[in-house]
């Protein structure tokens, strides 16, 4: 009986020491900045042209689109990939009138494939309206699919700020209603 108690006592002491040592190591590493947070893993690198508004506005639309395609292919496997695309799509909003038909179609297809695209909702609606070659049924399907997917995302996401959720739903409803 005493041997069992002693065994469990020693085992408990070893576990406590291991946990204490491990937590001190984690604390040291986090203070040094060597443990990336979950948020950082989803952050778009500052080297992306989507962050640099001067460069974004100075490049010709064709050069800019080439950079978009290159960054899209380069970062496809990264956790921040959807955030990168959303930044690009949002930035393209001010230049949609300069895009050619092929570029518009690529962007519409990219945005349609995303699980959600709340930051660049206006860009999507603008691009679909710019594409005059879309038949009415195909245009309606694209808009309805985009609307339903993003509405479901907005309604099911966990929000700290309920007002912001209502605002985003209102924006989406307005865009859909006007189209």
Short mmCIF file of C-alpha atoms in Angstrom, two decimals, residues 28-108:
data_model
loop_
_atom_site.label_atom_id
_atom_site.label_comp_id
_atom_site.label_asym_id
_atom_site.label_seq_id
_atom_site.Cartn_x
_atom_site.Cartn_y
_atom_site.Cartn_z
CA UNK A 28 9.95 32.53 -22.66
CA UNK A 29 9.26 31.73 -26.33
CA UNK A 30 6.15 33.89 -26.50
CA UNK A 31 8.00 36.84 -24.96
CA UNK A 32 10.71 36.43 -27.61
CA UNK A 33 8.04 36.35 -30.29
CA UNK A 34 8.97 32.92 -31.58
CA UNK A 35 5.49 31.40 -31.28
CA UNK A 36 3.23 32.78 -34.01
CA UNK A 37 -0.29 33.44 -32.87
CA UNK A 38 -3.24 32.00 -34.78
CA UNK A 39 -4.07 35.51 -36.00
CA UNK A 40 -0.59 35.99 -37.47
CA UNK A 41 -0.91 32.80 -39.50
CA UNK A 42 -3.87 34.36 -41.34
CA UNK A 43 -2.25 37.77 -41.85
CA UNK A 44 -1.38 38.77 -45.40
CA UNK A 45 2.36 39.50 -45.71
CA UNK A 46 3.19 43.21 -45.90
CA UNK A 47 5.25 42.44 -49.02
CA UNK A 48 2.03 41.88 -51.00
CA UNK A 49 1.23 44.60 -53.53
CA UNK A 50 -2.32 44.55 -52.13
CA UNK A 51 -0.93 46.41 -49.08
CA UNK A 52 0.91 49.05 -51.13
CA UNK A 53 -1.66 51.54 -52.44
CA UNK A 54 0.97 53.70 -54.19
CA UNK A 55 2.28 50.77 -56.20
CA UNK A 56 -1.26 49.46 -56.75
CA UNK A 57 -2.38 52.77 -58.25
CA UNK A 58 0.77 53.38 -60.32
CA UNK A 59 0.84 50.03 -62.14
CA UNK A 60 -1.07 49.65 -65.37
CA UNK A 61 -4.13 47.44 -65.01
CA UNK A 62 -2.47 44.69 -67.09
CA UNK A 63 0.71 44.75 -64.98
CA UNK A 64 -1.37 44.83 -61.83
CA UNK A 65 -3.40 41.86 -62.95
CA UNK A 66 -0.20 39.92 -63.71
CA UNK A 67 1.01 40.62 -60.15
CA UNK A 68 -2.39 39.49 -58.81
CA UNK A 69 -2.16 36.18 -60.69
CA UNK A 70 1.46 35.66 -59.56
CA UNK A 71 0.65 36.33 -55.88
CA UNK A 72 -2.45 34.16 -56.12
CA UNK A 73 -0.39 31.23 -57.44
CA UNK A 74 2.53 31.81 -55.08
CA UNK A 75 0.44 31.86 -51.90
CA UNK A 76 -2.25 29.30 -52.80
CA UNK A 77 -1.32 26.89 -49.97
CA UNK A 78 -1.03 29.53 -47.23
CA UNK A 79 -3.57 29.96 -44.43
CA UNK A 80 -3.93 33.64 -45.35
CA UNK A 81 -4.79 32.86 -49.01
CA UNK A 82 -8.47 33.89 -48.76
CA UNK A 83 -7.52 37.07 -46.91
CA UNK A 84 -5.00 37.88 -49.64
CA UNK A 85 -7.62 37.42 -52.35
CA UNK A 86 -10.16 39.50 -50.43
CA UNK A 87 -7.64 42.36 -50.15
CA UNK A 88 -6.89 42.21 -53.86
CA UNK A 89 -10.59 42.08 -54.76
CA UNK A 90 -11.37 45.05 -52.52
CA UNK A 91 -8.56 47.06 -54.09
CA UNK A 92 -9.74 46.24 -57.61
CA UNK A 93 -13.08 47.96 -56.90
CA UNK A 94 -11.71 51.41 -57.75
CA UNK A 95 -10.32 50.12 -61.05
CA UNK A 96 -13.08 47.82 -62.32
CA UNK A 97 -13.77 50.15 -65.23
CA UNK A 98 -10.21 49.51 -66.50
CA UNK A 99 -10.46 45.71 -66.51
CA UNK A 100 -10.94 43.84 -69.76
CA UNK A 101 -13.46 41.04 -70.22
CA UNK A 102 -11.00 38.22 -69.50
CA UNK A 103 -9.80 39.89 -66.29
CA UNK A 104 -13.38 40.47 -65.15
CA UNK A 105 -14.19 36.80 -65.74
CA UNK A 106 -11.12 35.62 -63.80
CA UNK A 107 -12.05 37.81 -60.84
CA UNK A 108 -15.70 36.72 -60.90
#
